[in-house]
Structure formats: C-alpha cells, structure tokens
Amino acid sequence: MTLATPTRPLFEGADWEFSTVQRAYEAIEQIALGELGLDVYPNQIEVIGTEQMLDAYSSIGMPLFYKHWSFGKQFARNEALYRAGMQGLAYEIVINSNPCISYIMEENTATLQTLVIAHAAFGHNHFFKNNYLFRQWTDANGILDYLEFAKSYIAECEEKHGEAAVERLLDAAHALMTHGVHRYPRPRAIDLRGEERRARERRAYDESVFNDLWRTVPGKSNAHKDPTAGERRRALLQLPQENILYFLEKAAPRLAPWQREILRIVRQIAQYFYPQSQTKLMNEGCATYVHYRIMNRLHEKGLLTDGAMVEFLRSHTNVVFQPEFDDPRYSSINPYALGFAMMQDIARICNEPTAEDLQWFPAIAGKGDEMAVLRDVWANYRDESFILQFLSPRLIRQFGLFHVLDDAEDPHLTVQAIHDERGYRKIQRALARQYDIAWTLPDIQVVDVDLDGDRKLVLQHRALNRVLLDEKDARAVLQHLADLWGYDVVMREIDPTGEQVMKEHSLTPRPGIVRAI
Amino acid sequence: MHIVDRRLNPGGKSLANRQRFMRRAKSLIRKAVHESAASRGIKDADEGGEVSLPAQGVHEPGFHRDRSGGMRDHVLPGNKEYVAGDTIPRPPGGAGGGGSEGSPDGDGEDDFRFTLTRDEFVELFLEDLELPDLAKRRVADTESVSWERAGYSVTGSPSNLALLRTVRNGLSRRIALHRPKPEEMAALRAEIAALDEADPRRPALLEELERKLRRLGVIPYIDPLDVRYKRFDPRPKPVAQAVMFCLMDVSGSMTEHMKDLAKRFYVLLYIFLRRKYKHVEVVFIRHTHQASEVDEDTFFNSPETGGTVVSTALEEMRAVVAERYSPDAWNIYAAQASDGDNTASDNERTAELLIQAILPVCQYYAYLEVGRESEHFPPGFIRRDSDLWQTYAEIVQSGAPMAMRKVNHRRDIYPVFRELFARKHAHAGAESA
C-alpha cells in the first residue's frame, strides 16, 4: 500500500456516471473472480430512483408482482417513514434470479455504488448461486417468468371473478403463507417455467373436457364403513401435512380451479423465499465479508482514494454495529454484525489459529486458504448449522453472549450460560436454535379430515415449550382457513411432552366469503 | 454485465395497490382524516398529508406464538456481570431477558402512519356532502357571461366568418349547378387553339366556349348564400370564487373550548368551499360590542373584553362586502359562532340587518351556537333558548337560506356539519336542532 502505484483511482469525489459504474464493476470483478474465486450468475445492474425503491420494497423486492392491498399498505408505510426522515432506504436490493438483478439507488455516491456492487452483485450473488438451500429450493432461471405469469394470471382472475373475490382469496392465502412451504426436500427439482407451462396446460385441458352433464350424474351411495378407512384416507390425503396451502390446493372440496391455482402461486412464492429466511445471517455475513475484502483490496491497489475509503469504512461500521442488550437501541442480534464477525473469525482460524481454535476446529484451523474454506461454508450450511459449527469461543467472548431462560412458571429469569468453558456449547446450541426455522415457526399440521361425515378439518399445533399461539391472530387465520376449506375447522394445541390438549379453537366458515354460490 | 437505467420508467407502479389499500381501509382512513383535519389551521386544513391509522385495523394475521407464557430461551450480547446461575428479576411489561426479544413478525406494530394526497384527503373528507341550492342561486346571481360556440348562423360579423364552412358550401353548390371547372375551360381553349381556322368543328367548340363563359359569369364562385358565420351563445358563467366570513363573538363569556368548537366548524366549511371553488378567501370578523376585521391568529387567540352586540359584526360584514366582495363576482358564505348572548336591545336590529342586508347577498348563512362542554340541567328544568337563538329561529322559519345548530362537544362538530350539508335535505334540519 505504501508502494507508489501507477494506477489512477476509479473515481474522485462523490459524483458518478455510467462509465464510473462500469469501471468499478470491472475492477471488482477482477478481484472477486480472480482473487476470491467467487462463482456468480451474470449480473444486471439497474439504476433506480427513490420511488422505484419504495415500489420494490412494497412488493418484497421483486420487480413485478401481482396486486394486493397489503403491498399498498407496505408502500404507504415505508413512504411515510421515509418522508419523515425516520428511515433511510437501503442502498440496494438484489434478486435471486439468473441473471442476478441488483438495484442501486441514483442518490448513492460513487463510493456507495462501488460498495453496493461488491456487496450485492458479488457477495449475495455468489451465495444465491452456491448455497445448497437455494439450489435445492429455488429456480433462479424461472422466477421472473413465473412472477410474470402469476401477475397476469391473477389480473385475469380479477377480471373474470371480480377484484373482491380475488382479494378475499389472497387475504386468506397470505395469512397461511408461512405454512405453505414444504420444509423437507423431495426428489424433483424445482422448475418454475415448467410449472407455469403445466398450469396453462391444466387449464386448457379442463376447458376441453368440460361437460356440464357430469353435474347431473347422481353420486354413488355412501360407501360401507371400513375400519381401516381412516388410515387409508390419511394415507391418500398424505396426512399429516404441514404444508397447509398445499393441502388446501389438493384437497379442499369447494374451491374452484382458479382458486386452487392462486393458492398454488402463493405457495410457490412462499417456497421461493423459504431459503432466504433460513440464511439471513450467512447471506449477509457472506456479502459483508466479500465487500470488505474487495474494498480493502481496491484501496490497496490504489483504485480507491483515501477519502472514499474513509467514507466506505463509515458506512461499513454503521452496518455491522451491534448494540448490547441493555442499550436502548438493542432490538435483536444484527445479522450483518454477527455474520461478518463469524466470517472474519473463520478466516482468522484458517490463518492464525490459537490453541483453542486447534482444539475446537481441527478441520479448518491453520489450513491457510481461507477463501476455499469460506466458499465451502457458504455452499453447505444454513444459519442454524453454521452457528452450531462455527461460532467460536473467542467470538462468544467478544460479543459477551449469554443465555437466559425465561420460564413463565418461575418468578425470575435465570442465566443459563455465559462465555466460559462450560457455557460455550450451550450458547452455541441456544443461539443456533433461534435461527432454526423449525424451532421459531410454530409446528402446525393438518392431521385429519372426516371426508364421509361433516368434513371437519383437524389441525394440530405442537406447542413447543408449552408456548401457545397468539390467540387473536390464530383465530383470524383459522377463520381464513375455514373459509377456504368450506367446512368447520378445529385446531388443537397440544403439549408435545404429555400429548394432552392445552387449548382448542374451532371455527365455522363465513358464508359466501370464498365461494359466492 | 448490463447496466440498465430504470429511472425513467413510468412511476406509479404501486398505484393500483395503493387504491386497493385505500378501499380496504376506507372507514378507518375516513375517521383519521376527520381527526387530523380538526387539529390544523383553517387555511392548510385540506393540504393532504399524514394521517395515522390504528394498526389493528389493517392487520394481516399469521400463525405466531403468544408473547407470554411457556418457556423461552434468549441469547443476548453484551454480558458484563452475570455468571451462570444468576437470577434476574423479570422486567416489567412481560418477558424478555434484559432487553426484548426481537419481535419476529412485527407484532408490536405502532399506529400505521401514511400520507394522503390533497385530493384523496378532500375526497374522503367531504364524501356525499353538497352545498345547498348552489346551482339555482348561482344562475340567478351571476352576471358574468361566457360565450360558447353553438354551431353556425347565416348572419354575423365578418370577424366570425366560418371560412371553411363557407368555402365548402360554395364547392357543393358549384358542383350541383355544373359550374365549369377551370381545367375544363383550359382544355377547351387549348383544343380550339390547336384547330385550323377552317376546321368544321371549330364553330361548335366556340359556341360551347361561349356558353361556358356565360355560365361562369352567372354562377359565382362564392355566393352570399354560401356564407356562414360562427355562432356564439351566451352562457352564464359560474362564479368560481367564494369568500367565507367567519363571525365570532369574542367577549369574555366565550371560553377557549367554545372558540375551539367554532374553529373546527370554520375549518370544515373552508375545506368544503375549497372543493367547490377555485379561489376561496376568508374574512375574520370578531366582535364584542364593536366589531373589527382581524387576521386568523388574532381572531382565535387574542382575548377581548366588552359587551356583546351582534349587529356590529353584521354591519362590519356588510361594509366589507360592499367594499371588496361584490355579490356579482363572489359567492358569499358566512358562518357565525356565538354563545348566544346578545344585548337585549340589539336583537331587533340584528334581525333586520340579517334579513335586509346580509341574507340577500349570501349563498348560505350558518349560525353555530357553541356551549360548554358539560352542559346538563336538572331533570324537569327546561333550558331557555338564548336571545340570539330565538331571534334567528324566526328568520329560519321564514325559509331564508340559513341554518342553525347548537354544539357542545368536539365530537358533535362533524355530525352537525354533515347534517347541515348532507346531500338530501339541505334545509330540513333548521327546525330540528
């Protein structure tokens, strides 16, 4: 760095133009691909203004999305916060698609644009392309086409069936969105383009074989009772089923075909975002580590002025700031802070391991090539397993992490573990759990339905640690569920240890909410 | 790598979502709009702007765990003094070790704040209200006229000549009467010129030329019959400006509460007029035993002492109208707020002034009698109407464009206003108050 470098800086001052972005991109690409060995989708960088950023915010960052009032609400809220100066806008939004689209704000300075390109177009992009969850669960090639299809399909439905009917259906589907995900991978690969094609084919087929006469054919008389019928029925319906939207799409008796298709769309989109919620910490950690390396390297090469470097360090420090638990600014653990710290820590373990590291991380300690180790970590872990595996004692000490147990039956909170020899493992485990989606989302399953009788749908919530659902919201969601199902719905909250029922909610569908006839 | 400039893409991408949201939350927004309008100054009352909705109203439910009960784990950063086994007293207001658990789903939503445009604001604010008898009086009272095109006429001034129509009429007439065309004539002449002097066809052709020349002389290119003029009809022009007089008693008996009620009413009226008229001016006249025109701040905020003589305010208003607001050019609205006191000897003079000078020039006159917040009387005790009320009630019964209401509480203002200007019965309410 002290050597006089003949290279001219990429830019001076805050102003930028398209050629500046191009130059910065090329310099970054050289470092990212050549020196860090990242593997990315082709990039597409889109320059947008404030309003467009707010637009993107309100439709979960996607460039095109179907219409629903909740996005309008989101937009209105963000706009109000932004106009009041209470909330800055993100510098970028990046979309897991191929090509990988990054939005950058026109207001950003040249330094920020460089930072954003390093962070999003290389950091996040590499993570999207390589992490096993994204590879397994999302189809980056097809997502934009699928969204286009979803948007036009829903618009078509609004035209055919009325905005109100579609809105009610989407309300219900959104309420169930968190439980519209297959949690466990199945053999077939996700192919959203094929998905869209199949949807069209299904519709065309339905239309070609439609014959109104079938409606008049008398149904078969009640089949005789079979003692194994219950089990057979559950097997046929693939019960128990944790993907409630999937179950409704396949089995709800009163939904029209277009309604099933919309449930399917909402479910596909939920599925697409499922990996993101499981890799927030790693994803941000990866992107932050990548931009930090790249920016430093650019500065070393003389491509960044000292002023730009200071500006970068200032925003970087803000991003990775972690307030302590007794700080009024504390809300939760900052994924940027912890993620970045862990990535740096891994690099340190690779290069300068201590005796402790050698004992805790024999596989990577002193191995040297930190980028190879990190690339492997980024590809093969999710937040939960990542913390369990790589949260080092040194980091626990540095963050002063401690584990508190809050049992409602106890008048006090108890400190279970702190940053000491006995506590490290416990803290690893407890923190990993906080990032385990199976642990943080309530475990709700469809367990049975009485198809021959009153068609009552039975759900079960296994109340982990005896924590019940928020009653008001749960009833509201169940009401939506009952409307979709068309018959009564009952949910039992059970204590998984003793299997006894702690609480029961039962709801009846409101007439004409989902089906007008 | 591509760089795409999206800044010039058409905006308003989420407009459709916004409209859906507005429709969804309409009743909540309407309520918020009314509350927010009440807390603003008169002139900027309808500027649009931020309103806040209760979060619950536009809540999107989802399955999530209750925030209390059961057993919870927290891992927190920043340990300073704790060791394993320490107990910490439960922080007040629920669980959460020391700090608070990161609310996983935005459950702790605050009120929902967002910004309405001016149009959205006014639209919601004044849904299904209407100015009483606006159209009728407007026509009767307006003297300004605008001229509008209304087809063609056969007479008119040369400056209004409809050239196109005139030429077109001429063309069709010339075709109908077979007026020889110039090119026909030219061809004929050329043919004759090409022939020898002795050609046998020559006399016939010459004769034809002769005939056509005659015809050309008889059938003119443009005949007076063809001429058309643009016709203009006079239309009475609605007067697009209004002035609103705020009259208020500021004598000692008017409390802050009463002034606040009055202000709220004026705000509503102002917003309402703003929607109907391009240009609205506001005149503030306050009075005790004498009246003066003041600015808004003085009007509401500076106390005065003295007796109460209502007619002085009406006199002042008449003077201002005569000086600046000719009824021909302005729609005049007046709203008077008072606690009902008036010097007994002045009632007659007030009524006379109102009937003879004020009501004839006004589109509408509203009288608002403001009372104390908690005005209750022992059972069986009938409250006597105030002097002013009795005086005005007689005038209203005679069918004048006037309305009167009593208001005691802030929450009554808007209903009263709506009642006065509701679409169906603009005048019906006068007796029922």
PDB file of C-alpha atoms in Angstrom, chain A residues 179-387:
ATOM      1  CA  HIS A 179     -47.337 -22.597   6.489  1.00  0.00           C
ATOM      2  CA  GLY A 180     -47.386 -23.016   2.739  1.00  0.00           C
ATOM      3  CA  VAL A 181     -43.890 -24.387   2.453  1.00  0.00           C
ATOM      4  CA  HIS A 182     -42.518 -27.869   2.014  1.00  0.00           C
ATOM      5  CA  ARG A 183     -39.859 -27.987   4.682  1.00  0.00           C
ATOM      6  CA  TYR A 184     -38.203 -31.161   3.563  1.00  0.00           C
ATOM      7  CA  PRO A 185     -36.766 -31.563   0.104  1.00  0.00           C
ATOM      8  CA  ARG A 186     -38.302 -34.032  -2.224  1.00  0.00           C
ATOM      9  CA  PRO A 187     -36.532 -35.593  -5.157  1.00  0.00           C
ATOM     10  CA  ARG A 188     -37.776 -33.497  -8.009  1.00  0.00           C
ATOM     11  CA  ALA A 189     -36.062 -30.264  -8.881  1.00  0.00           C
ATOM     12  CA  ILE A 190     -37.958 -27.047  -8.825  1.00  0.00           C
ATOM     13  CA  ASP A 191     -38.744 -25.846 -12.304  1.00  0.00           C
ATOM     14  CA  LEU A 192     -40.855 -22.727 -12.302  1.00  0.00           C
ATOM     15  CA  ARG A 193     -41.004 -22.405 -16.069  1.00  0.00           C
ATOM     16  CA  GLY A 194     -42.384 -25.901 -16.362  1.00  0.00           C
ATOM     17  CA  GLU A 195     -44.708 -25.017 -13.521  1.00  0.00           C
ATOM     18  CA  GLU A 196     -46.130 -22.162 -15.497  1.00  0.00           C
ATOM     19  CA  ARG A 197     -46.475 -24.267 -18.625  1.00  0.00           C
ATOM     20  CA  ARG A 198     -48.245 -27.011 -16.704  1.00  0.00           C
ATOM     21  CA  ALA A 199     -50.656 -24.512 -15.217  1.00  0.00           C
ATOM     22  CA  ARG A 200     -51.638 -23.406 -18.700  1.00  0.00           C
ATOM     23  CA  GLU A 201     -51.995 -26.984 -19.868  1.00  0.00           C
ATOM     24  CA  ARG A 202     -54.160 -27.877 -16.894  1.00  0.00           C
ATOM     25  CA  ARG A 203     -56.489 -25.039 -17.688  1.00  0.00           C
ATOM     26  CA  ALA A 204     -56.654 -25.858 -21.390  1.00  0.00           C
ATOM     27  CA  TYR A 205     -57.403 -29.486 -20.568  1.00  0.00           C
ATOM     28  CA  ASP A 206     -60.144 -28.577 -18.103  1.00  0.00           C
ATOM     29  CA  GLU A 207     -61.740 -26.379 -20.699  1.00  0.00           C
ATOM     30  CA  SER A 208     -61.546 -29.026 -23.426  1.00  0.00           C
ATOM     31  CA  VAL A 209     -63.133 -31.804 -21.387  1.00  0.00           C
ATOM     32  CA  PHE A 210     -65.725 -29.701 -19.669  1.00  0.00           C
ATOM     33  CA  ASN A 211     -69.145 -31.245 -19.899  1.00  0.00           C
ATOM     34  CA  ASP A 212     -71.961 -29.803 -17.919  1.00  0.00           C
ATOM     35  CA  LEU A 213     -73.780 -33.139 -17.917  1.00  0.00           C
ATOM     36  CA  TRP A 214     -71.432 -34.581 -15.310  1.00  0.00           C
ATOM     37  CA  ARG A 215     -73.002 -32.267 -12.816  1.00  0.00           C
ATOM     38  CA  THR A 216     -76.281 -34.149 -13.150  1.00  0.00           C
ATOM     39  CA  VAL A 217     -74.913 -37.651 -12.666  1.00  0.00           C
ATOM     40  CA  PRO A 218     -76.036 -38.946  -9.291  1.00  0.00           C
ATOM     41  CA  GLY A 219     -73.216 -39.632  -6.857  1.00  0.00           C
ATOM     42  CA  LYS A 220     -72.500 -43.089  -5.577  1.00  0.00           C
ATOM     43  CA  SER A 221     -74.346 -44.081  -2.458  1.00  0.00           C
ATOM     44  CA  ASN A 222     -72.479 -43.927   0.830  1.00  0.00           C
ATOM     45  CA  ALA A 223     -69.706 -46.481   0.785  1.00  0.00           C
ATOM     46  CA  HIS A 224     -69.895 -49.044   3.526  1.00  0.00           C
ATOM     47  CA  LYS A 225     -67.874 -48.302   6.616  1.00  0.00           C
ATOM     48  CA  ASP A 226     -64.451 -49.806   6.691  1.00  0.00           C
ATOM     49  CA  PRO A 227     -62.474 -49.866   9.932  1.00  0.00           C
ATOM     50  CA  THR A 228     -59.223 -49.112   8.136  1.00  0.00           C
ATOM     51  CA  ALA A 229     -60.869 -46.304   6.173  1.00  0.00           C
ATOM     52  CA  GLY A 230     -59.384 -43.664   8.460  1.00  0.00           C
ATOM     53  CA  GLU A 231     -55.877 -44.789   7.874  1.00  0.00           C
ATOM     54  CA  ARG A 232     -56.382 -45.239   4.170  1.00  0.00           C
ATOM     55  CA  ARG A 233     -57.896 -41.810   3.914  1.00  0.00           C
ATOM     56  CA  ARG A 234     -54.997 -40.213   5.756  1.00  0.00           C
ATOM     57  CA  ALA A 235     -52.566 -42.003   3.504  1.00  0.00           C
ATOM     58  CA  LEU A 236     -54.416 -40.906   0.391  1.00  0.00           C
ATOM     59  CA  LEU A 237     -54.508 -37.332   1.545  1.00  0.00           C
ATOM     60  CA  GLN A 238     -50.852 -37.521   2.579  1.00  0.00           C
ATOM     61  CA  LEU A 239     -51.708 -36.663   6.169  1.00  0.00           C
ATOM     62  CA  PRO A 240     -50.342 -35.402   8.419  1.00  0.00           C
ATOM     63  CA  GLN A 241     -49.405 -32.490   6.217  1.00  0.00           C
ATOM     64  CA  GLU A 242     -47.539 -29.405   7.356  1.00  0.00           C
ATOM     65  CA  ASN A 243     -47.944 -27.532   4.095  1.00  0.00           C
ATOM     66  CA  ILE A 244     -51.430 -26.205   4.676  1.00  0.00           C
ATOM     67  CA  LEU A 245     -51.686 -24.334   1.384  1.00  0.00           C
ATOM     68  CA  TYR A 246     -50.617 -27.434  -0.494  1.00  0.00           C
ATOM     69  CA  PHE A 247     -53.209 -29.480   1.310  1.00  0.00           C
ATOM     70  CA  LEU A 248     -55.954 -26.981   0.535  1.00  0.00           C
ATOM     71  CA  GLU A 249     -54.949 -26.768  -3.078  1.00  0.00           C
ATOM     72  CA  LYS A 250     -55.147 -30.524  -3.446  1.00  0.00           C
ATOM     73  CA  ALA A 251     -57.972 -31.442  -1.143  1.00  0.00           C
ATOM     74  CA  ALA A 252     -60.282 -28.533  -0.303  1.00  0.00           C
ATOM     75  CA  PRO A 253     -63.656 -29.673  -1.606  1.00  0.00           C
ATOM     76  CA  ARG A 254     -65.243 -26.384  -2.507  1.00  0.00           C
ATOM     77  CA  LEU A 255     -62.570 -24.411  -4.263  1.00  0.00           C
ATOM     78  CA  ALA A 256     -62.877 -23.539  -7.918  1.00  0.00           C
ATOM     79  CA  PRO A 257     -59.932 -24.404 -10.179  1.00  0.00           C
ATOM     80  CA  TRP A 258     -58.780 -20.788 -10.434  1.00  0.00           C
ATOM     81  CA  GLN A 259     -58.763 -20.561  -6.647  1.00  0.00           C
ATOM     82  CA  ARG A 260     -56.544 -23.599  -6.398  1.00  0.00           C
ATOM     83  CA  GLU A 261     -54.230 -22.071  -8.952  1.00  0.00           C
ATOM     84  CA  ILE A 262     -53.912 -18.877  -6.912  1.00  0.00           C
ATOM     85  CA  LEU A 263     -53.189 -20.855  -3.754  1.00  0.00           C
ATOM     86  CA  ARG A 264     -50.523 -22.608  -5.747  1.00  0.00           C
ATOM     87  CA  ILE A 265     -48.996 -19.322  -6.838  1.00  0.00           C
ATOM     88  CA  VAL A 266     -48.831 -18.008  -3.276  1.00  0.00           C
ATOM     89  CA  ARG A 267     -47.333 -21.296  -2.168  1.00  0.00           C
ATOM     90  CA  GLN A 268     -44.681 -21.275  -4.879  1.00  0.00           C
ATOM     91  CA  ILE A 269     -43.662 -17.783  -3.917  1.00  0.00           C
ATOM     92  CA  ALA A 270     -43.503 -18.688  -0.232  1.00  0.00           C
ATOM     93  CA  GLN A 271     -41.327 -21.603  -1.182  1.00  0.00           C
ATOM     94  CA  TYR A 272     -39.060 -19.350  -3.189  1.00  0.00           C
ATOM     95  CA  PHE A 273     -38.441 -17.147  -0.177  1.00  0.00           C
ATOM     96  CA  TYR A 274     -38.072 -20.014   2.253  1.00  0.00           C
ATOM     97  CA  PRO A 275     -34.273 -20.336   1.923  1.00  0.00           C
ATOM     98  CA  GLN A 276     -33.829 -16.610   2.469  1.00  0.00           C
ATOM     99  CA  SER A 277     -35.379 -16.773   5.901  1.00  0.00           C
ATOM    100  CA  GLN A 278     -33.038 -19.604   6.848  1.00  0.00           C
ATOM    101  CA  THR A 279     -29.860 -17.993   5.642  1.00  0.00           C
ATOM    102  CA  LYS A 280     -30.231 -14.353   6.606  1.00  0.00           C
ATOM    103  CA  LEU A 281     -27.198 -14.395   8.859  1.00  0.00           C
ATOM    104  CA  MET A 282     -24.951 -16.255   6.442  1.00  0.00           C
ATOM    105  CA  ASN A 283     -26.157 -14.393   3.394  1.00  0.00           C
ATOM    106  CA  GLU A 284     -25.452 -11.001   4.923  1.00  0.00           C
ATOM    107  CA  GLY A 285     -22.258 -12.270   6.512  1.00  0.00           C
ATOM    108  CA  CYS A 286     -21.047 -13.520   3.165  1.00  0.00           C
ATOM    109  CA  ALA A 287     -21.936 -10.319   1.320  1.00  0.00           C
ATOM    110  CA  THR A 288     -20.444  -8.110   4.013  1.00  0.00           C
ATOM    111  CA  TYR A 289     -17.252 -10.108   4.161  1.00  0.00           C
ATOM    112  CA  VAL A 290     -16.947 -10.027   0.380  1.00  0.00           C
ATOM    113  CA  HIS A 291     -17.455  -6.279   0.128  1.00  0.00           C
ATOM    114  CA  TYR A 292     -14.999  -5.700   2.963  1.00  0.00           C
ATOM    115  CA  ARG A 293     -12.322  -7.744   1.264  1.00  0.00           C
ATOM    116  CA  ILE A 294     -12.952  -6.188  -2.124  1.00  0.00           C
ATOM    117  CA  MET A 295     -12.998  -2.601  -0.906  1.00  0.00           C
ATOM    118  CA  ASN A 296      -9.771  -3.071   1.002  1.00  0.00           C
ATOM    119  CA  ARG A 297      -8.175  -4.676  -1.977  1.00  0.00           C
ATOM    120  CA  LEU A 298      -9.282  -1.838  -4.252  1.00  0.00           C
ATOM    121  CA  HIS A 299      -7.737   0.615  -1.837  1.00  0.00           C
ATOM    122  CA  GLU A 300      -4.518  -1.380  -1.735  1.00  0.00           C
ATOM    123  CA  LYS A 301      -4.353  -1.318  -5.489  1.00  0.00           C
ATOM    124  CA  GLY A 302      -4.765   2.440  -5.415  1.00  0.00           C
ATOM    125  CA  LEU A 303      -8.139   2.276  -7.100  1.00  0.00           C
ATOM    126  CA  LEU A 304      -9.908   3.930  -4.191  1.00  0.00           C
ATOM    127  CA  THR A 305      -8.893   7.295  -2.813  1.00  0.00           C
ATOM    128  CA  ASP A 306      -8.291   7.599   0.912  1.00  0.00           C
ATOM    129  CA  GLY A 307     -11.385   9.768   1.177  1.00  0.00           C
ATOM    130  CA  ALA A 308     -13.537   7.114  -0.459  1.00  0.00           C
ATOM    131  CA  MET A 309     -12.054   4.511   1.867  1.00  0.00           C
ATOM    132  CA  VAL A 310     -12.979   6.557   4.918  1.00  0.00           C
ATOM    133  CA  GLU A 311     -16.488   7.010   3.582  1.00  0.00           C
ATOM    134  CA  PHE A 312     -16.742   3.276   2.998  1.00  0.00           C
ATOM    135  CA  LEU A 313     -15.481   2.447   6.482  1.00  0.00           C
ATOM    136  CA  ARG A 314     -18.019   4.776   7.967  1.00  0.00           C
ATOM    137  CA  SER A 315     -20.984   3.030   6.301  1.00  0.00           C
ATOM    138  CA  HIS A 316     -19.457  -0.355   6.924  1.00  0.00           C
ATOM    139  CA  THR A 317     -19.119   0.372  10.629  1.00  0.00           C
ATOM    140  CA  ASN A 318     -22.729   1.527  10.805  1.00  0.00           C
ATOM    141  CA  VAL A 319     -23.894  -1.641   9.133  1.00  0.00           C
ATOM    142  CA  VAL A 320     -22.023  -4.006  11.435  1.00  0.00           C
ATOM    143  CA  PHE A 321     -22.846  -2.169  14.642  1.00  0.00           C
ATOM    144  CA  GLN A 322     -24.186  -4.412  17.401  1.00  0.00           C
ATOM    145  CA  PRO A 323     -25.759  -2.632  20.384  1.00  0.00           C
ATOM    146  CA  GLU A 324     -25.571  -4.520  23.649  1.00  0.00           C
ATOM    147  CA  PHE A 325     -28.632  -5.948  25.342  1.00  0.00           C
ATOM    148  CA  ASP A 326     -29.001  -3.085  27.824  1.00  0.00           C
ATOM    149  CA  ASP A 327     -28.640  -0.447  25.125  1.00  0.00           C
ATOM    150  CA  PRO A 328     -31.910   1.260  24.243  1.00  0.00           C
ATOM    151  CA  ARG A 329     -31.056   0.705  20.584  1.00  0.00           C
ATOM    152  CA  TYR A 330     -30.937  -3.062  21.056  1.00  0.00           C
ATOM    153  CA  SER A 331     -33.641  -4.977  19.269  1.00  0.00           C
ATOM    154  CA  SER A 332     -32.037  -8.251  18.290  1.00  0.00           C
ATOM    155  CA  ILE A 333     -28.745  -9.658  17.140  1.00  0.00           C
ATOM    156  CA  ASN A 334     -27.691  -7.836  13.993  1.00  0.00           C
ATOM    157  CA  PRO A 335     -27.195 -10.435  11.249  1.00  0.00           C
ATOM    158  CA  TYR A 336     -24.660  -8.203   9.500  1.00  0.00           C
ATOM    159  CA  ALA A 337     -22.599  -7.852  12.666  1.00  0.00           C
ATOM    160  CA  LEU A 338     -22.609 -11.473  13.725  1.00  0.00           C
ATOM    161  CA  GLY A 339     -22.353 -12.807  10.173  1.00  0.00           C
ATOM    162  CA  PHE A 340     -19.413 -10.585   9.318  1.00  0.00           C
ATOM    163  CA  ALA A 341     -17.672 -11.323  12.605  1.00  0.00           C
ATOM    164  CA  MET A 342     -18.036 -15.063  12.077  1.00  0.00           C
ATOM    165  CA  MET A 343     -16.672 -14.930   8.531  1.00  0.00           C
ATOM    166  CA  GLN A 344     -13.682 -12.911   9.696  1.00  0.00           C
ATOM    167  CA  ASP A 345     -13.239 -15.278  12.571  1.00  0.00           C
ATOM    168  CA  ILE A 346     -13.166 -18.268  10.228  1.00  0.00           C
ATOM    169  CA  ALA A 347     -10.541 -16.535   8.118  1.00  0.00           C
ATOM    170  CA  ARG A 348      -8.512 -15.906  11.255  1.00  0.00           C
ATOM    171  CA  ILE A 349      -8.799 -19.519  12.356  1.00  0.00           C
ATOM    172  CA  CYS A 350      -7.537 -20.627   8.967  1.00  0.00           C
ATOM    173  CA  ASN A 351      -4.538 -18.349   9.069  1.00  0.00           C
ATOM    174  CA  GLU A 352      -3.597 -17.692  12.691  1.00  0.00           C
ATOM    175  CA  PRO A 353      -5.183 -20.358  14.847  1.00  0.00           C
ATOM    176  CA  THR A 354      -4.765 -20.320  18.614  1.00  0.00           C
ATOM    177  CA  ALA A 355      -4.506 -23.473  20.701  1.00  0.00           C
ATOM    178  CA  GLU A 356      -8.185 -23.154  21.482  1.00  0.00           C
ATOM    179  CA  ASP A 357      -9.080 -22.994  17.795  1.00  0.00           C
ATOM    180  CA  LEU A 358      -6.998 -26.085  17.062  1.00  0.00           C
ATOM    181  CA  GLN A 359      -8.971 -27.916  19.645  1.00  0.00           C
ATOM    182  CA  TRP A 360     -12.382 -26.633  18.543  1.00  0.00           C
ATOM    183  CA  PHE A 361     -11.950 -26.531  14.787  1.00  0.00           C
ATOM    184  CA  PRO A 362      -9.364 -29.155  13.879  1.00  0.00           C
ATOM    185  CA  ALA A 363     -10.691 -29.413  10.343  1.00  0.00           C
ATOM    186  CA  ILE A 364     -10.007 -25.846   9.334  1.00  0.00           C
ATOM    187  CA  ALA A 365      -7.563 -24.423  11.881  1.00  0.00           C
ATOM    188  CA  GLY A 366      -4.302 -23.446  10.247  1.00  0.00           C
ATOM    189  CA  LYS A 367      -5.411 -24.682   6.866  1.00  0.00           C
ATOM    190  CA  GLY A 368      -4.359 -21.452   5.231  1.00  0.00           C
ATOM    191  CA  ASP A 369      -6.626 -20.956   2.240  1.00  0.00           C
ATOM    192  CA  GLU A 370      -9.425 -19.084   3.961  1.00  0.00           C
ATOM    193  CA  MET A 371     -11.415 -18.420   0.785  1.00  0.00           C
ATOM    194  CA  ALA A 372     -11.670 -22.108  -0.024  1.00  0.00           C
ATOM    195  CA  VAL A 373     -12.943 -22.797   3.482  1.00  0.00           C
ATOM    196  CA  LEU A 374     -15.428 -19.934   3.335  1.00  0.00           C
ATOM    197  CA  ARG A 375     -16.710 -20.931  -0.104  1.00  0.00           C
ATOM    198  CA  ASP A 376     -17.322 -24.394   1.235  1.00  0.00           C
ATOM    199  CA  VAL A 377     -19.110 -22.986   4.292  1.00  0.00           C
ATOM    200  CA  TRP A 378     -21.265 -20.707   2.152  1.00  0.00           C
ATOM    201  CA  ALA A 379     -22.274 -23.592  -0.045  1.00  0.00           C
ATOM    202  CA  ASN A 380     -23.103 -26.191   2.549  1.00  0.00           C
ATOM    203  CA  TYR A 381     -24.594 -24.601   5.646  1.00  0.00           C
ATOM    204  CA  ARG A 382     -27.626 -22.681   6.775  1.00  0.00           C
ATOM    205  CA  ASP A 383     -27.756 -20.290   9.733  1.00  0.00           C
ATOM    206  CA  GLU A 384     -28.568 -22.908  12.294  1.00  0.00           C
ATOM    207  CA  SER A 385     -25.903 -25.426  11.325  1.00  0.00           C
ATOM    208  CA  PHE A 386     -23.440 -22.632  10.632  1.00  0.00           C
ATOM    209  CA  ILE A 387     -23.682 -21.296  14.186  1.00  0.00           C
TER     210      ILE A 387
END
